[in-house]
PDB file of C-alpha atoms in Angstrom:
ATOM      1  CA  MET A 550      -0.008   0.069   0.183  1.00  0.00           C
ATOM      2  CA  PHE A 551       2.675   2.065   0.770  1.00  0.00           C
ATOM      3  CA  LYS A 552       4.558   1.886  -2.256  1.00  0.00           C
ATOM      4  CA  SER A 553       1.316   2.779  -4.368  1.00  0.00           C
ATOM      5  CA  ALA A 554       0.302   5.665  -2.014  1.00  0.00           C
ATOM      6  CA  LEU A 555       4.270   7.059  -3.098  1.00  0.00           C
ATOM      7  CA  LYS A 556       3.518   6.007  -6.912  1.00  0.00           C
ATOM      8  CA  ILE A 557       0.470   8.232  -7.020  1.00  0.00           C
ATOM      9  CA  SER A 558       2.417  11.222  -5.326  1.00  0.00           C
ATOM     10  CA  ARG A 559       5.020  11.080  -7.462  1.00  0.00           C
ATOM     11  CA  THR A 560       2.969  11.177 -10.069  1.00  0.00           C
ATOM     12  CA  ALA A 561       0.695  14.263  -8.949  1.00  0.00           C
ATOM     13  CA  THR A 562       3.540  16.236  -8.074  1.00  0.00           C
ATOM     14  CA  VAL A 563       5.191  15.334 -11.817  1.00  0.00           C
ATOM     15  CA  SER A 564       1.463  16.266 -13.608  1.00  0.00           C
ATOM     16  CA  ARG A 565       1.073  19.613 -11.355  1.00  0.00           C
ATOM     17  CA  SER A 566       5.032  20.205 -12.350  1.00  0.00           C
ATOM     18  CA  LEU A 567       4.032  19.483 -15.872  1.00  0.00           C
ATOM     19  CA  LEU A 568       0.776  21.338 -15.932  1.00  0.00           C
ATOM     20  CA  THR A 569       2.736  24.555 -13.744  1.00  0.00           C
ATOM     21  CA  ALA A 570       5.329  24.877 -16.600  1.00  0.00           C
ATOM     22  CA  GLN A 571       2.815  24.900 -19.178  1.00  0.00           C
ATOM     23  CA  SER A 572       0.652  27.468 -17.710  1.00  0.00           C
ATOM     24  CA  LYS A 573       3.976  29.266 -17.198  1.00  0.00           C
ATOM     25  CA  ARG A 574       4.902  29.010 -20.606  1.00  0.00           C
ATOM     26  CA  ALA A 575       1.704  29.701 -22.249  1.00  0.00           C
ATOM     27  CA  TYR A 576       1.463  33.238 -19.932  1.00  0.00           C
ATOM     28  CA  ALA A 577       5.059  34.104 -21.008  1.00  0.00           C
ATOM     29  CA  LEU A 578       3.949  33.934 -24.850  1.00  0.00           C
ATOM     30  CA  THR A 579       0.802  36.445 -24.387  1.00  0.00           C
ATOM     31  CA  PRO A 580       1.370  39.699 -25.509  1.00  0.00           C
ATOM     32  CA  GLN A 581       0.637  40.853 -22.157  1.00  0.00           C
ATOM     33  CA  SER A 582       3.852  39.135 -21.007  1.00  0.00           C
ATOM     34  CA  GLN A 583       6.076  40.037 -23.717  1.00  0.00           C
ATOM     35  CA  ALA A 584       4.978  43.563 -22.925  1.00  0.00           C
ATOM     36  CA  LEU A 585       6.164  43.503 -19.259  1.00  0.00           C
ATOM     37  CA  ILE A 586       9.492  42.016 -20.547  1.00  0.00           C
ATOM     38  CA  SER A 587      10.241  43.959 -23.664  1.00  0.00           C
ATOM     39  CA  LYS A 588       9.073  47.585 -22.878  1.00  0.00           C
ATOM     40  CA  SER A 589      10.080  50.187 -20.998  1.00  0.00           C
ATOM     41  CA  VAL A 590       9.167  51.846 -17.531  1.00  0.00           C
ATOM     42  CA  LYS A 591       8.030  54.966 -19.461  1.00  0.00           C
ATOM     43  CA  GLU A 592       5.801  52.707 -21.539  1.00  0.00           C
ATOM     44  CA  ILE A 593       3.995  50.390 -19.075  1.00  0.00           C
ATOM     45  CA  ASP A 594       3.936  52.687 -16.212  1.00  0.00           C
ATOM     46  CA  PRO A 595       3.922  56.313 -17.440  1.00  0.00           C
ATOM     47  CA  GLU A 596       3.584  57.900 -13.472  1.00  0.00           C
ATOM     48  CA  MET A 597       6.293  55.703 -11.857  1.00  0.00           C
ATOM     49  CA  TYR A 598       8.594  56.873 -15.218  1.00  0.00           C
ATOM     50  CA  GLN A 599       7.861  60.685 -13.701  1.00  0.00           C
ATOM     51  CA  ILE A 600       8.660  60.249 -10.277  1.00  0.00           C
ATOM     52  CA  LEU A 601      12.126  58.507 -11.509  1.00  0.00           C
ATOM     53  CA  GLN A 602      12.390  61.643 -13.746  1.00  0.00           C
ATOM     54  CA  SER A 603      11.747  63.886 -10.883  1.00  0.00           C
ATOM     55  CA  GLU A 604      14.880  62.150  -8.676  1.00  0.00           C
ATOM     56  CA  LYS A 605      16.937  62.226 -11.571  1.00  0.00           C
ATOM     57  CA  GLN A 606      16.456  66.115 -11.382  1.00  0.00           C
ATOM     58  CA  ARG A 607      16.779  66.151  -7.822  1.00  0.00           C
ATOM     59  CA  GLN A 608      20.015  64.300  -8.103  1.00  0.00           C
ATOM     60  CA  LYS A 609      21.314  66.513 -10.685  1.00  0.00           C
ATOM     61  CA  ASN A 610      20.520  69.856  -9.328  1.00  0.00           C
ATOM     62  CA  SER A 611      21.857  69.369  -5.746  1.00  0.00           C
ATOM     63  CA  ILE A 612      24.949  67.833  -3.601  1.00  0.00           C
ATOM     64  CA  THR A 613      24.770  65.879  -1.340  1.00  0.00           C
ATOM     65  CA  LEU A 614      27.376  64.529   1.015  1.00  0.00           C
ATOM     66  CA  ILE A 615      26.446  61.431   1.738  1.00  0.00           C
ATOM     67  CA  PRO A 616      28.994  59.424  -0.029  1.00  0.00           C
ATOM     68  CA  SER A 617      26.715  56.082  -0.648  1.00  0.00           C
ATOM     69  CA  GLU A 618      24.043  58.890  -2.266  1.00  0.00           C
ATOM     70  CA  ASN A 619      26.324  60.418  -4.652  1.00  0.00           C
ATOM     71  CA  PHE A 620      25.313  60.608  -8.226  1.00  0.00           C
ATOM     72  CA  THR A 621      26.668  58.105 -10.100  1.00  0.00           C
ATOM     73  CA  SER A 622      28.092  57.441 -13.604  1.00  0.00           C
ATOM     74  CA  LYS A 623      25.835  56.072 -16.648  1.00  0.00           C
ATOM     75  CA  ALA A 624      28.461  52.934 -17.177  1.00  0.00           C
ATOM     76  CA  VAL A 625      27.186  51.960 -13.691  1.00  0.00           C
ATOM     77  CA  MET A 626      23.939  52.438 -13.949  1.00  0.00           C
ATOM     78  CA  ASP A 627      23.750  50.179 -16.958  1.00  0.00           C
ATOM     79  CA  LEU A 628      25.768  47.876 -14.888  1.00  0.00           C
ATOM     80  CA  LEU A 629      23.550  48.160 -11.876  1.00  0.00           C
ATOM     81  CA  GLY A 630      20.183  47.951 -14.230  1.00  0.00           C
ATOM     82  CA  SER A 631      21.881  45.001 -16.641  1.00  0.00           C
ATOM     83  CA  GLU A 632      21.034  41.395 -16.760  1.00  0.00           C
ATOM     84  CA  MET A 633      23.372  40.474 -14.487  1.00  0.00           C
ATOM     85  CA  GLN A 634      20.673  41.926 -11.961  1.00  0.00           C
ATOM     86  CA  ASN A 635      18.677  38.977 -12.700  1.00  0.00           C
ATOM     87  CA  LYS A 636      21.074  36.546 -10.958  1.00  0.00           C
ATOM     88  CA  TYR A 637      21.255  35.119  -7.491  1.00  0.00           C
ATOM     89  CA  SER A 638      25.076  34.280  -6.547  1.00  0.00           C
ATOM     90  CA  GLU A 639      25.569  33.088  -3.205  1.00  0.00           C
ATOM     91  CA  GLY A 640      29.423  32.295  -2.758  1.00  0.00           C
ATOM     92  CA  TYR A 641      32.539  32.948  -3.995  1.00  0.00           C
ATOM     93  CA  PRO A 642      33.784  32.864  -7.378  1.00  0.00           C
ATOM     94  CA  GLY A 643      34.149  28.917  -8.397  1.00  0.00           C
ATOM     95  CA  GLU A 644      31.855  27.897  -5.845  1.00  0.00           C
ATOM     96  CA  ARG A 645      28.617  29.263  -6.305  1.00  0.00           C
ATOM     97  CA  TYR A 646      25.408  27.738  -4.456  1.00  0.00           C
ATOM     98  CA  TYR A 647      23.655  27.825  -7.804  1.00  0.00           C
ATOM     99  CA  GLY A 648      24.517  26.807 -11.289  1.00  0.00           C
ATOM    100  CA  GLY A 649      24.519  29.144 -14.103  1.00  0.00           C
ATOM    101  CA  ASN A 650      27.326  31.807 -12.791  1.00  0.00           C
ATOM    102  CA  GLN A 651      29.909  31.742 -15.302  1.00  0.00           C
ATOM    103  CA  PHE A 652      29.566  35.346 -16.275  1.00  0.00           C
ATOM    104  CA  ILE A 653      29.137  36.347 -12.470  1.00  0.00           C
ATOM    105  CA  ASP A 654      32.144  34.375 -11.717  1.00  0.00           C
ATOM    106  CA  GLN A 655      34.149  36.508 -14.419  1.00  0.00           C
ATOM    107  CA  ALA A 656      32.538  39.964 -13.474  1.00  0.00           C
ATOM    108  CA  GLU A 657      33.177  39.209  -9.812  1.00  0.00           C
ATOM    109  CA  SER A 658      36.898  38.166 -10.945  1.00  0.00           C
ATOM    110  CA  LEU A 659      37.944  40.907 -12.608  1.00  0.00           C
ATOM    111  CA  CYS A 660      36.887  43.338 -10.234  1.00  0.00           C
ATOM    112  CA  GLN A 661      38.986  41.598  -7.975  1.00  0.00           C
ATOM    113  CA  LYS A 662      41.635  41.602 -10.282  1.00  0.00           C
ATOM    114  CA  ARG A 663      41.509  45.424 -10.471  1.00  0.00           C
ATOM    115  CA  ALA A 664      41.045  46.186  -6.568  1.00  0.00           C
ATOM    116  CA  LEU A 665      44.455  44.440  -6.323  1.00  0.00           C
ATOM    117  CA  GLU A 666      45.920  46.161  -9.056  1.00  0.00           C
ATOM    118  CA  ALA A 667      44.673  49.836  -7.896  1.00  0.00           C
ATOM    119  CA  PHE A 668      46.564  49.118  -4.330  1.00  0.00           C
ATOM    120  CA  ASN A 669      49.216  47.524  -6.052  1.00  0.00           C
ATOM    121  CA  LEU A 670      48.995  44.159  -3.927  1.00  0.00           C
ATOM    122  CA  ASN A 671      50.117  40.947  -4.596  1.00  0.00           C
ATOM    123  CA  PRO A 672      47.228  38.214  -5.122  1.00  0.00           C
ATOM    124  CA  GLU A 673      49.643  35.673  -4.114  1.00  0.00           C
ATOM    125  CA  GLU A 674      49.555  37.090  -0.423  1.00  0.00           C
ATOM    126  CA  TRP A 675      45.697  39.234  -1.191  1.00  0.00           C
ATOM    127  CA  GLY A 676      42.557  38.444  -1.479  1.00  0.00           C
ATOM    128  CA  VAL A 677      39.757  41.431  -1.692  1.00  0.00           C
ATOM    129  CA  ASN A 678      36.063  40.940  -1.675  1.00  0.00           C
ATOM    130  CA  VAL A 679      34.062  42.698  -3.597  1.00  0.00           C
ATOM    131  CA  GLN A 680      30.752  41.957  -2.904  1.00  0.00           C
ATOM    132  CA  SER A 681      29.596  44.869  -0.459  1.00  0.00           C
ATOM    133  CA  LEU A 682      26.576  46.194  -1.083  1.00  0.00           C
ATOM    134  CA  SER A 683      25.857  48.565   2.180  1.00  0.00           C
ATOM    135  CA  GLY A 684      27.623  50.172   4.491  1.00  0.00           C
ATOM    136  CA  ALA A 685      27.196  48.245   7.230  1.00  0.00           C
ATOM    137  CA  PRO A 686      28.872  45.033   5.854  1.00  0.00           C
ATOM    138  CA  ALA A 687      31.694  47.545   4.110  1.00  0.00           C
ATOM    139  CA  ASN A 688      32.487  48.639   7.878  1.00  0.00           C
ATOM    140  CA  LEU A 689      32.476  45.308   9.429  1.00  0.00           C
ATOM    141  CA  TYR A 690      35.040  44.057   6.762  1.00  0.00           C
ATOM    142  CA  THR A 691      37.346  46.891   7.557  1.00  0.00           C
ATOM    143  CA  TYR A 692      36.956  46.870  11.351  1.00  0.00           C
ATOM    144  CA  SER A 693      37.662  43.370  11.223  1.00  0.00           C
ATOM    145  CA  ALA A 694      40.374  43.642   9.132  1.00  0.00           C
ATOM    146  CA  ILE A 695      42.546  46.159  11.152  1.00  0.00           C
ATOM    147  CA  LEU A 696      41.029  46.112  14.621  1.00  0.00           C
ATOM    148  CA  ASN A 697      41.425  43.731  17.475  1.00  0.00           C
ATOM    149  CA  VAL A 698      39.164  43.042  20.167  1.00  0.00           C
ATOM    150  CA  GLY A 699      38.539  45.702  22.348  1.00  0.00           C
ATOM    151  CA  ASP A 700      40.081  48.609  20.034  1.00  0.00           C
ATOM    152  CA  ARG A 701      38.487  51.487  19.895  1.00  0.00           C
ATOM    153  CA  ILE A 702      37.588  53.917  16.919  1.00  0.00           C
ATOM    154  CA  MET A 703      35.877  57.051  17.010  1.00  0.00           C
ATOM    155  CA  GLY A 704      32.197  56.723  15.456  1.00  0.00           C
ATOM    156  CA  LEU A 705      29.975  60.010  14.591  1.00  0.00           C
ATOM    157  CA  ASP A 706      26.147  60.183  15.572  1.00  0.00           C
ATOM    158  CA  LEU A 707      23.947  59.468  12.773  1.00  0.00           C
ATOM    159  CA  PRO A 708      22.521  63.041  12.777  1.00  0.00           C
ATOM    160  CA  HIS A 709      26.466  64.331  12.395  1.00  0.00           C
ATOM    161  CA  GLY A 710      27.413  61.918   9.638  1.00  0.00           C
ATOM    162  CA  GLY A 711      27.889  58.745  11.315  1.00  0.00           C
ATOM    163  CA  HIS A 712      26.564  55.792   9.944  1.00  0.00           C
ATOM    164  CA  LEU A 713      24.114  52.535  11.589  1.00  0.00           C
ATOM    165  CA  SER A 714      27.397  50.291  12.127  1.00  0.00           C
ATOM    166  CA  HIS A 715      29.260  52.986  13.832  1.00  0.00           C
ATOM    167  CA  ASP A 716      28.388  51.512  17.174  1.00  0.00           C
ATOM    168  CA  ARG A 717      30.130  49.416  20.058  1.00  0.00           C
ATOM    169  CA  PHE A 718      31.214  45.763  19.440  1.00  0.00           C
ATOM    170  CA  ASP A 719      31.686  43.749  21.664  1.00  0.00           C
TER     171      ASP A 719
END
């Protein structure tokens, strides 16, 4: 009885998977879904596009003294909005948890190479992590690289230019 129930369960799972895949494929072929994939924000959502344009103008016409909010280059914007953002890539080059990361690995390895070159570091002696996406991990990496347990550094209050990660680490 257990074997037949298992067989029915496997068949039902496979059937559901096939139906799900077929319905996803059918959805992907509809004109509406093609429009969502191929059209720009301006075409799909003019209201959101207008908000984006307003933010662009605000950034172009003001000076923000927060480093992470500086106006970035077109090249950086192109990369941040590229197909590379569609890929989940946990881990390090050559040691990813998920497959299909060969181009992510190439890009990250290139960034590592350039970082080492920028500081004239020998790759046989040094390694670099170029994955940090926010201030907190960046500060943590920096602190752990240069401080010993119990060391003190100066950190500013948030209203005075500090960062959330400028706190006491015990």
